[in-house]
Short mmCIF file of C-alpha atoms in Angstrom, two decimals:
data_model
loop_
_atom_site.label_atom_id
_atom_site.label_comp_id
_atom_site.label_asym_id
_atom_site.label_seq_id
_atom_site.Cartn_x
_atom_site.Cartn_y
_atom_site.Cartn_z
CA MET A 294 -24.41 -40.07 80.10
CA THR A 295 -23.58 -36.70 81.64
CA PRO A 296 -22.29 -34.05 79.23
CA ALA A 297 -18.57 -33.27 79.45
CA LEU A 298 -17.31 -30.26 81.36
CA VAL A 299 -14.50 -28.70 79.34
CA ARG A 300 -12.56 -25.55 79.97
CA PRO A 301 -13.72 -22.83 79.83
CA VAL A 302 -16.62 -24.22 81.81
CA THR A 303 -19.78 -22.18 81.24
CA CYS A 304 -23.02 -21.91 83.13
CA ALA A 305 -24.78 -23.57 80.20
CA GLN A 306 -22.46 -26.56 80.56
CA ILE A 307 -23.19 -26.72 84.28
CA ARG A 308 -26.95 -26.62 83.65
CA ALA A 309 -26.72 -29.35 81.01
CA PHE A 310 -24.60 -31.42 83.40
CA LEU A 311 -27.10 -31.01 86.25
CA ALA A 312 -30.04 -31.86 84.02
CA GLU A 313 -28.65 -35.38 83.66
CA LEU A 314 -28.35 -35.94 87.41
CA ASP A 315 -31.18 -37.31 89.52
CA THR A 316 -31.85 -34.31 91.76
CA LEU A 317 -34.73 -32.12 92.89
CA ILE A 318 -33.20 -29.06 91.21
CA ASP A 319 -35.71 -27.21 89.03
CA SER A 320 -33.65 -26.28 85.97
CA GLY A 321 -36.39 -23.84 84.92
CA THR A 322 -35.62 -21.57 87.87
CA LEU A 323 -31.86 -22.06 87.90
CA ARG A 324 -30.22 -18.84 86.69
CA ASP A 325 -26.47 -18.21 86.69
CA ASP A 326 -26.55 -16.67 90.16
CA THR A 327 -29.35 -18.76 91.72
CA LEU A 328 -28.34 -20.74 94.77
CA PHE A 329 -28.78 -24.45 94.11
CA THR A 330 -30.78 -24.69 97.33
CA GLU A 331 -33.14 -21.95 96.08
CA ALA A 332 -33.75 -24.01 92.95
CA GLY A 333 -34.97 -26.93 95.07
CA ALA A 334 -31.76 -28.77 95.93
CA ASP A 335 -31.71 -30.38 99.35
CA SER A 336 -28.59 -31.40 101.27
CA LEU A 337 -28.35 -34.65 99.36
CA ASP A 338 -28.69 -32.98 95.95
CA PHE A 339 -25.98 -30.47 96.78
CA PHE A 340 -23.72 -33.32 97.88
CA ASN A 341 -24.52 -35.36 94.77
CA VAL A 342 -23.91 -32.41 92.45
CA LEU A 343 -20.50 -31.66 93.91
CA THR A 344 -19.51 -35.32 94.03
CA ALA A 345 -20.47 -35.77 90.37
CA ILE A 346 -18.55 -32.61 89.44
CA GLU A 347 -15.49 -33.90 91.31
CA VAL A 348 -15.66 -37.22 89.49
CA ALA A 349 -16.17 -35.58 86.08
CA THR A 350 -13.43 -32.98 86.43
CA GLY A 351 -10.97 -34.41 88.93
CA VAL A 352 -11.18 -31.17 90.90
CA HIS A 353 -11.66 -31.67 94.64
CA ILE A 354 -13.99 -29.14 96.21
CA ASP A 355 -12.89 -28.46 99.75
CA ASP A 356 -15.42 -27.96 102.54
CA HIS A 357 -14.17 -24.41 103.03
CA ASP A 358 -14.97 -23.58 99.40
CA ILE A 359 -18.62 -24.65 99.46
CA GLU A 360 -19.84 -21.06 99.58
CA ARG A 361 -17.99 -20.33 96.36
CA VAL A 362 -19.64 -23.13 94.38
CA ASN A 363 -23.27 -22.82 95.44
CA THR A 364 -24.44 -21.21 92.16
CA PRO A 365 -23.83 -22.21 88.52
CA ALA A 366 -21.69 -19.10 87.97
CA GLY A 367 -19.66 -19.69 91.13
CA LEU A 368 -19.15 -23.33 90.28
CA ALA A 369 -18.04 -22.53 86.73
CA ALA A 370 -15.55 -19.91 87.95
CA TYR A 371 -14.20 -22.29 90.57
CA LEU A 372 -13.66 -25.07 88.06
CA ASN A 373 -12.05 -22.77 85.51
CA ALA A 374 -9.54 -21.65 88.11
CA ARG A 375 -8.57 -25.23 88.98
CA MET A 376 -8.93 -27.35 85.86
CA SER A 377 -5.71 -27.87 84.02
CA MET B 111 -21.97 -14.65 106.91
CA GLY B 112 -19.60 -16.00 109.49
CA VAL B 113 -17.02 -18.74 109.25
CA LEU B 114 -18.28 -22.29 109.78
CA ARG B 115 -16.55 -24.99 111.79
CA THR B 116 -17.34 -28.49 112.97
CA ARG B 117 -16.32 -30.21 116.17
CA ARG B 118 -17.37 -32.90 118.59
CA PHE B 119 -19.81 -32.11 121.38
CA GLN B 120 -18.18 -31.47 124.76
CA ALA B 121 -19.60 -31.29 128.27
CA GLY B 122 -21.10 -27.84 128.67
CA ASP B 123 -22.40 -27.64 125.08
CA GLU B 124 -25.87 -28.80 126.11
CA GLY B 125 -27.38 -25.33 126.33
CA ALA B 126 -26.01 -24.13 122.99
CA LEU B 127 -27.13 -27.31 121.24
CA ASN B 128 -30.58 -27.18 122.78
CA ASP B 129 -30.95 -23.53 121.73
CA GLY B 130 -29.81 -24.30 118.17
CA PHE B 131 -32.16 -27.25 117.85
CA LEU B 132 -35.10 -25.27 119.22
CA GLU B 133 -34.35 -22.45 116.77
CA PHE B 134 -34.58 -24.99 113.97
CA LEU B 135 -37.78 -26.58 115.33
CA ARG B 136 -39.54 -23.27 115.97
CA ARG B 137 -39.31 -22.25 112.35
CA ARG B 138 -41.82 -25.03 111.67
CA SER B 139 -43.57 -25.28 115.03
CA PRO B 140 -43.37 -21.91 116.82
CA GLY B 141 -44.46 -23.40 120.14
CA ALA B 142 -41.86 -26.17 120.20
CA THR B 143 -40.03 -26.51 123.47
CA ARG B 144 -37.63 -28.83 125.27
CA SER B 145 -36.17 -28.26 128.66
CA LEU B 146 -32.45 -28.46 129.24
CA GLU B 147 -33.20 -31.02 131.93
CA HIS B 148 -34.93 -33.26 129.40
CA MET B 149 -32.16 -32.83 126.86
CA ARG B 150 -29.49 -33.70 129.44
CA PHE B 151 -31.49 -36.72 130.54
CA VAL B 152 -31.60 -38.09 126.99
CA TRP B 153 -27.99 -37.16 126.18
CA LEU B 154 -26.33 -38.41 129.31
CA GLY B 155 -28.63 -40.87 131.04
CA GLY B 156 -29.17 -43.71 128.57
CA PRO B 157 -28.21 -47.26 129.60
CA GLY B 158 -26.50 -47.66 126.21
CA GLY B 159 -24.17 -44.74 126.96
CA ALA B 160 -24.06 -41.02 126.25
CA VAL B 161 -25.29 -39.61 122.95
CA GLU B 162 -22.48 -38.93 120.49
CA SER B 163 -22.80 -35.47 118.99
CA TRP B 164 -21.07 -33.42 116.35
CA LEU B 165 -21.76 -29.71 116.02
CA VAL B 166 -21.72 -27.29 113.11
CA GLU B 167 -21.05 -23.78 114.37
CA GLU B 168 -21.03 -20.33 112.80
CA GLN B 169 -18.93 -17.48 114.12
CA GLY B 170 -20.77 -14.25 114.81
CA PRO B 171 -19.44 -10.69 114.28
CA ASP B 172 -18.38 -10.58 117.94
CA GLY B 173 -16.29 -13.73 117.56
CA SER B 174 -18.69 -16.00 119.47
CA TRP B 175 -19.89 -19.30 118.02
CA ARG B 176 -23.48 -20.51 117.73
CA VAL B 177 -24.75 -23.97 116.83
CA VAL B 178 -26.32 -24.01 113.35
CA GLY B 179 -26.25 -27.73 112.65
CA HIS B 180 -25.86 -31.04 114.37
CA HIS B 181 -25.62 -34.76 113.92
CA GLY B 182 -26.23 -37.07 116.87
CA LEU B 183 -26.25 -40.79 117.51
CA CYS B 184 -28.13 -42.08 120.54
CA PRO B 185 -26.87 -45.51 121.70
CA LEU B 186 -29.63 -48.03 122.39
CA ARG B 187 -29.28 -51.57 123.63
CA PHE B 188 -30.95 -54.13 121.39
CA THR B 189 -31.36 -57.87 121.35
CA LEU B 190 -31.63 -60.24 118.42
CA GLY B 191 -32.47 -63.62 119.84
CA SER B 192 -29.70 -64.43 122.28
CA ALA B 193 -27.34 -61.78 120.87
CA ASN B 194 -26.87 -58.44 122.62
CA LEU B 195 -26.37 -55.57 120.22
CA LEU B 196 -25.53 -51.92 120.60
CA CYS B 197 -27.42 -49.84 118.06
CA ALA B 198 -27.66 -46.09 117.60
CA LYS B 199 -30.47 -43.87 116.45
CA THR B 200 -29.81 -40.59 114.69
CA ILE B 201 -31.05 -37.83 116.95
CA ASN B 202 -31.68 -34.10 116.53
CA THR B 203 -30.02 -34.04 113.13
CA PHE B 204 -30.46 -30.63 111.54
CA LEU B 205 -28.90 -27.80 109.59
CA LEU B 206 -30.45 -24.33 109.56
CA PRO B 207 -31.86 -23.60 106.07
CA GLU B 208 -29.70 -20.50 105.49
CA ILE B 209 -26.57 -22.60 105.99
CA ARG B 210 -27.51 -25.27 103.46
CA SER B 211 -25.95 -23.54 100.48
CA ARG B 212 -22.71 -23.02 102.40
CA PHE B 213 -22.15 -26.37 103.98
CA LEU B 214 -22.09 -29.90 102.59
CA TYR B 215 -24.19 -31.59 105.23
CA VAL B 216 -24.08 -35.11 103.80
CA ARG B 217 -20.29 -35.08 103.71
CA PHE B 218 -20.29 -33.94 107.35
CA GLU B 219 -22.58 -36.80 108.36
CA GLN B 220 -20.41 -39.20 106.40
CA GLN B 221 -17.40 -38.09 108.45
CA CYS B 222 -19.38 -38.51 111.69
CA LEU B 223 -20.33 -42.03 110.62
CA GLU B 224 -16.74 -42.95 109.79
CA ASP B 225 -15.81 -41.78 113.26
CA ALA B 226 -18.57 -43.73 115.04
CA CYS B 227 -19.70 -46.73 113.05
CA SER B 228 -17.17 -49.15 114.50
CA ARG B 229 -18.77 -48.68 117.91
CA TYR B 230 -22.26 -49.80 116.84
CA ASP B 231 -23.79 -52.90 115.34
CA VAL B 232 -26.57 -51.08 113.51
CA ILE B 233 -27.40 -47.39 113.11
CA TYR B 234 -30.97 -46.47 112.23
CA THR B 235 -32.90 -43.35 111.40
CA CYS B 236 -36.55 -42.31 111.34
CA GLY B 237 -38.46 -39.42 109.82
CA PRO B 238 -39.77 -38.10 106.52
CA GLY B 239 -37.25 -38.05 103.70
CA THR B 240 -34.58 -39.88 105.64
CA SER B 241 -34.13 -42.82 103.29
CA ARG B 242 -33.37 -40.59 100.30
CA LEU B 243 -30.92 -38.45 102.25
CA ARG B 244 -29.09 -41.36 103.81
CA LYS B 245 -29.01 -43.89 100.99
CA PRO B 246 -25.58 -42.67 99.80
CA LEU B 247 -24.34 -43.09 103.37
CA GLY B 248 -25.05 -46.81 103.30
CA TYR B 249 -28.51 -46.85 104.87
CA ALA B 250 -30.95 -49.39 103.47
CA ALA B 251 -34.55 -48.27 103.12
CA GLY B 252 -36.14 -50.46 105.77
CA ASP B 253 -39.78 -49.63 106.14
CA VAL B 254 -42.36 -46.90 106.59
CA TRP B 255 -44.07 -46.00 109.86
CA VAL B 256 -47.77 -46.67 110.13
CA HIS B 257 -50.12 -45.00 112.56
CA PHE B 258 -53.14 -46.80 113.95
CA GLU B 259 -55.88 -45.08 115.88
CA HIS B 260 -58.87 -46.53 117.69
CA GLY B 261 -61.88 -44.54 118.82
CA SER B 262 -62.90 -45.79 122.22
CA ARG B 263 -66.09 -47.80 122.10
CA TYR B 264 -69.04 -47.37 119.74
CA LEU B 265 -69.31 -45.11 116.73
CA ASP B 266 -65.61 -45.15 116.21
CA PHE B 267 -65.61 -42.45 113.55
CA THR B 268 -67.65 -40.03 115.68
CA THR B 269 -65.35 -40.57 118.62
CA ARG B 270 -62.29 -39.92 116.49
CA ALA B 271 -63.94 -36.81 115.05
CA PHE B 272 -64.51 -35.47 118.60
CA SER B 273 -60.94 -36.30 119.44
CA ARG B 274 -59.74 -34.38 116.37
CA LEU B 275 -62.00 -31.47 117.30
CA MET B 276 -60.35 -31.35 120.71
CA GLN B 277 -56.95 -31.24 119.09
CA THR B 278 -57.72 -28.49 116.58
CA CYS B 279 -60.20 -26.37 118.59
CA PRO B 280 -59.56 -26.89 122.30
CA SER B 281 -62.24 -24.39 123.25
CA ARG B 282 -64.62 -24.64 126.19
CA PRO B 283 -67.65 -25.79 124.11
CA SER B 284 -65.66 -28.44 122.27
CA THR B 285 -64.21 -29.65 125.56
CA ALA B 286 -67.70 -29.93 127.01
CA ILE B 287 -68.96 -31.86 124.00
CA ALA B 288 -65.97 -34.20 123.99
CA ARG B 289 -66.24 -34.76 127.73
CA GLY B 290 -69.95 -35.58 127.43
CA TRP B 291 -69.27 -38.01 124.62
CA ALA B 292 -66.44 -39.62 126.55
CA ARG B 293 -68.76 -40.09 129.57
CA ALA B 294 -71.42 -41.65 127.34
CA CYS B 295 -68.82 -44.01 125.85
CA ALA B 296 -67.53 -44.95 129.29
CA ARG B 297 -71.01 -46.04 130.39
CA THR B 298 -71.31 -48.50 127.50
CA VAL B 299 -68.01 -50.30 128.05
CA ARG B 300 -68.40 -54.05 127.86
CA LYS B 301 -66.66 -56.32 130.29
CA PRO B 302 -63.08 -56.73 129.06
CA PRO B 303 -61.36 -60.14 128.88
CA PHE B 304 -59.22 -59.18 131.88
CA GLU B 305 -58.40 -56.28 134.14
CA PHE B 306 -54.86 -54.91 134.13
CA VAL B 307 -52.61 -54.43 137.07
CA GLU B 308 -51.78 -50.74 136.82
CA TYR B 309 -48.36 -49.44 137.80
CA THR B 310 -47.11 -45.95 138.35
CA PRO B 311 -43.61 -45.42 136.87
CA GLU B 312 -42.11 -45.94 140.32
CA GLN B 313 -44.02 -49.19 140.89
CA ALA B 314 -43.15 -50.48 137.41
CA ALA B 315 -39.45 -49.88 137.93
CA GLY B 316 -39.53 -51.93 141.13
CA SER B 317 -41.92 -54.66 139.99
CA VAL B 318 -41.28 -58.39 139.87
CA PHE B 319 -43.17 -58.51 136.54
CA PHE B 320 -40.35 -56.81 134.65
CA GLU B 321 -37.47 -58.47 136.47
CA GLU B 322 -37.18 -61.44 134.13
CA PHE B 323 -39.60 -60.31 131.45
CA TRP B 324 -37.13 -59.59 128.71
CA GLU B 325 -35.00 -62.64 129.30
CA GLN B 326 -38.12 -64.72 128.68
CA ALA B 327 -39.50 -62.70 125.77
CA ARG B 328 -36.42 -61.74 123.74
CA GLY B 329 -36.12 -65.05 121.92
CA GLU B 330 -39.11 -64.39 119.67
CA ALA B 331 -38.91 -60.59 119.52
CA GLY B 332 -36.75 -60.27 116.42
CA MET B 333 -34.57 -57.17 116.30
CA SER B 334 -35.80 -55.27 119.30
CA PRO B 335 -34.79 -52.68 121.88
CA ARG B 336 -34.23 -54.32 125.22
CA ARG B 337 -37.28 -54.16 127.44
CA ASP B 338 -35.51 -54.65 130.72
CA ILE B 339 -35.98 -52.36 133.67
CA ALA B 340 -32.98 -50.12 132.92
CA ASP B 341 -34.08 -49.43 129.35
CA LEU B 342 -37.78 -49.08 130.08
CA ALA B 343 -37.00 -46.75 132.98
CA TRP B 344 -34.85 -44.49 130.82
CA ARG B 345 -37.24 -44.55 127.88
CA PHE B 346 -40.50 -44.16 129.82
CA TRP B 347 -40.58 -44.29 133.57
CA THR B 348 -38.02 -41.72 134.68
CA ARG B 349 -38.13 -39.35 131.69
CA PRO B 350 -38.68 -35.78 132.90
CA GLY B 351 -41.87 -34.01 131.97
CA VAL B 352 -43.75 -37.03 130.57
CA ARG B 353 -46.16 -39.29 132.41
CA PHE B 354 -46.67 -42.88 131.34
CA VAL B 355 -49.00 -45.46 132.86
CA THR B 356 -47.82 -49.06 132.76
CA LEU B 357 -50.40 -51.83 132.50
CA VAL B 358 -49.46 -55.48 132.92
CA HIS B 359 -51.25 -58.79 132.80
CA SER B 360 -50.23 -62.41 133.37
CA TRP B 361 -52.39 -65.22 132.03
CA ALA B 362 -52.61 -68.61 133.67
CA GLY B 363 -50.07 -70.77 131.87
CA GLY B 364 -47.32 -68.17 131.73
CA ALA B 365 -48.32 -65.82 128.89
CA ARG B 366 -47.70 -62.17 129.77
CA ALA B 367 -48.29 -58.75 128.29
CA TYR B 368 -47.65 -55.14 129.08
CA ALA B 369 -48.71 -51.82 127.62
CA ILE B 370 -47.16 -48.44 128.35
CA VAL B 371 -49.56 -45.59 127.70
CA ASN B 372 -48.82 -41.89 127.39
CA THR B 373 -51.76 -40.16 129.06
CA ALA B 374 -50.51 -36.57 128.70
CA ASN B 375 -53.52 -35.68 126.55
CA PRO B 376 -56.55 -36.85 128.56
CA TYR B 377 -58.64 -37.43 125.43
CA GLN B 378 -56.01 -38.92 123.13
CA TYR B 379 -53.94 -41.67 124.67
CA GLN B 380 -50.88 -43.04 122.94
CA LEU B 381 -49.77 -46.63 123.26
CA ALA B 382 -46.05 -45.93 123.44
CA ASP B 383 -44.94 -49.54 123.80
CA PHE B 384 -46.46 -52.98 124.17
CA PHE B 385 -45.38 -56.57 124.12
CA VAL B 386 -47.18 -59.89 124.37
CA THR B 387 -45.30 -63.10 124.99
CA PRO B 388 -45.75 -65.50 123.36
CA MET B 389 -46.46 -63.28 120.35
CA ARG B 390 -49.88 -64.70 119.57
CA ALA B 391 -52.72 -62.91 117.79
CA ASP B 392 -55.37 -64.01 120.31
CA LEU B 393 -53.32 -62.55 123.17
CA LEU B 394 -52.90 -59.23 121.38
CA ASP B 395 -56.62 -59.22 120.62
CA ALA B 396 -57.39 -59.65 124.31
CA LEU B 397 -54.80 -57.04 125.25
CA LEU B 398 -56.41 -54.49 122.92
CA ASP B 399 -59.91 -55.30 124.18
CA SER B 400 -58.88 -54.67 127.74
CA LEU B 401 -56.86 -51.61 126.75
CA PHE B 402 -59.75 -49.98 124.89
CA ALA B 403 -62.05 -50.61 127.85
CA TRP B 404 -59.47 -49.13 130.21
CA CYS B 405 -59.17 -46.02 128.00
CA ALA B 406 -62.90 -45.54 127.70
CA ARG B 407 -63.42 -45.80 131.46
CA ARG B 408 -60.83 -43.10 132.00
CA GLY B 409 -62.55 -40.80 129.52
CA ALA B 410 -60.07 -41.03 126.64
CA LEU B 411 -61.60 -40.75 123.19
CA THR B 412 -58.85 -42.34 121.14
CA MET B 413 -55.90 -44.65 121.52
CA SER B 414 -53.18 -44.54 118.88
CA VAL B 415 -50.02 -46.50 118.25
CA TRP B 416 -47.07 -46.24 115.88
CA THR B 417 -45.29 -49.17 114.35
CA THR B 418 -43.77 -49.91 110.96
CA ALA B 419 -45.49 -51.84 108.19
CA THR B 420 -43.54 -54.97 109.18
CA GLY B 421 -42.90 -53.98 112.79
CA GLN B 422 -44.87 -56.88 114.24
CA PRO B 423 -45.26 -60.48 113.08
CA PRO B 424 -47.95 -60.74 110.34
CA PRO B 425 -50.65 -62.25 112.62
CA LEU B 426 -50.17 -59.37 115.10
CA MET B 427 -50.19 -56.78 112.30
CA ASP B 428 -53.48 -58.29 111.13
CA VAL B 429 -54.93 -57.75 114.59
CA LEU B 430 -53.73 -54.12 114.73
CA THR B 431 -55.15 -53.45 111.28
CA ARG B 432 -58.46 -55.07 112.12
CA ARG B 433 -58.89 -53.49 115.53
CA MET B 434 -57.42 -50.03 114.89
CA GLY B 435 -57.86 -48.00 111.71
CA ALA B 436 -55.67 -45.35 110.16
CA PRO B 437 -56.28 -41.83 111.47
CA PRO B 438 -58.29 -39.41 109.32
CA LEU B 439 -56.30 -37.35 106.78
CA LYS B 440 -53.43 -39.83 106.95
CA ARG B 441 -52.97 -39.69 103.19
CA PHE B 442 -52.04 -36.01 103.33
CA ARG B 443 -49.15 -36.48 105.71
CA ARG B 444 -45.56 -37.06 104.67
CA ARG B 445 -44.60 -40.65 105.15
CA SER B 446 -42.20 -41.19 107.98
CA GLU B 447 -39.53 -43.67 107.02
CA PHE B 448 -37.29 -46.09 108.81
CA SER B 449 -33.83 -46.90 107.41
CA TYR B 450 -30.87 -48.66 108.89
CA ARG B 451 -27.21 -49.27 108.27
CA VAL B 452 -25.41 -52.40 109.42
CA SER B 453 -21.89 -51.51 110.48
CA PRO B 454 -18.81 -53.34 109.20
CA ARG B 455 -18.33 -54.98 112.60
CA THR B 456 -21.60 -56.85 112.15
CA ALA B 457 -21.64 -57.12 108.37
CA GLY B 458 -23.84 -59.98 107.30
CA LEU B 459 -25.96 -59.76 110.44
CA PRO B 460 -29.26 -61.41 109.46
CA ILE B 461 -32.05 -59.13 110.64
CA PRO B 462 -35.28 -61.05 110.18
CA ARG B 463 -37.67 -58.40 111.47
CA TRP B 464 -37.56 -55.24 113.57
CA ASN B 465 -39.98 -54.97 116.45
CA THR B 466 -41.03 -51.35 116.25
CA THR B 467 -43.00 -49.09 118.55
CA GLU B 468 -42.36 -45.57 119.78
CA PHE B 469 -39.57 -47.08 121.84
CA LEU B 470 -37.36 -46.65 118.79
CA LEU B 471 -38.07 -42.95 118.34
CA VAL B 472 -36.36 -41.72 121.54
#
């Protein structure tokens, strides 16, 4: 079961959440400002991560906002601004 | 970093798309090339209809747009027994690496599919890593591609080693050695079971042999691209920049076979497509015997063919496995996969077996 994402969402929460997903992301190299793709995520992983985040939080991530959520820190900030 | 946008391909986008795709290819293979003429031929000339394309573009500082990603579906006419189907193969799908953290490619492809899937019976995809990427999009992992290679005549391994040497070190000494070996092999060719009738592309396209061929053969072919004159011409005979030789044979009693061979590399021939009807192992055995003799006489060192693990009926796969081995170093290559997605309009379509050769790769 994936860990809950509760406000304020932190990078540690994001990392714990990702660790439970089946992706190619190397959590050992994933720092707060590391691009998910630099940590090994391919197109499918990136899609799966954002889809799982959307399901877990109810926050829709628009295509135009992808650049803002491509690191753990960016994703946490984005969610904090939109989660009620 | 410029703004990204997506849109459908329009007439006049050919050059920009070709440039974007070549930029992507050249990062892995610096010498990769494809003429605009060839790209237009594939995009616009297919008997199944024009390729459907969707572009991802990035705006530059000067306001102009360049292609940084693409998804394409190439329509191909198939048959399944007596049924005529329109399938599509994914083509030139890419996204430049630096864009991957800024753009949700899989969602983009999902939107393209929603737009197009009602127009096709089945959509399929080939290449390494494709089944993982496309599983969430409804593709079923179908099969993996297998590569068979035969060294012409005796001392198969030595012949294949010379062939490999030619590929990796095409120097004058290696060419001389390979040519000498090829001549020696050619002198020892045994009498084949039959001699082919050999067609140039122009002769093949106008031949009586192919006029009714597919109507007679399609019943036992399984899920297969049409092998009628229009499709074979587009896939092989009229394609710019590639030269294929077509070999045909008719046995007494009505059995028939053809083989289409890519002879671009004079030492390494590729069997791009073949079909024997009826699909009997002894006929394929004879076809290969005659084909290997034909290759050896022309000085080719190897003959290779691609199919999938279940791409031929089991007795024919047994013949391919017995008569042609896997190429050296095969285990170090990434496995190329084959996945397909049955569209809602043909949901429940029973696909017993795909007949696969390079015909499917486009």
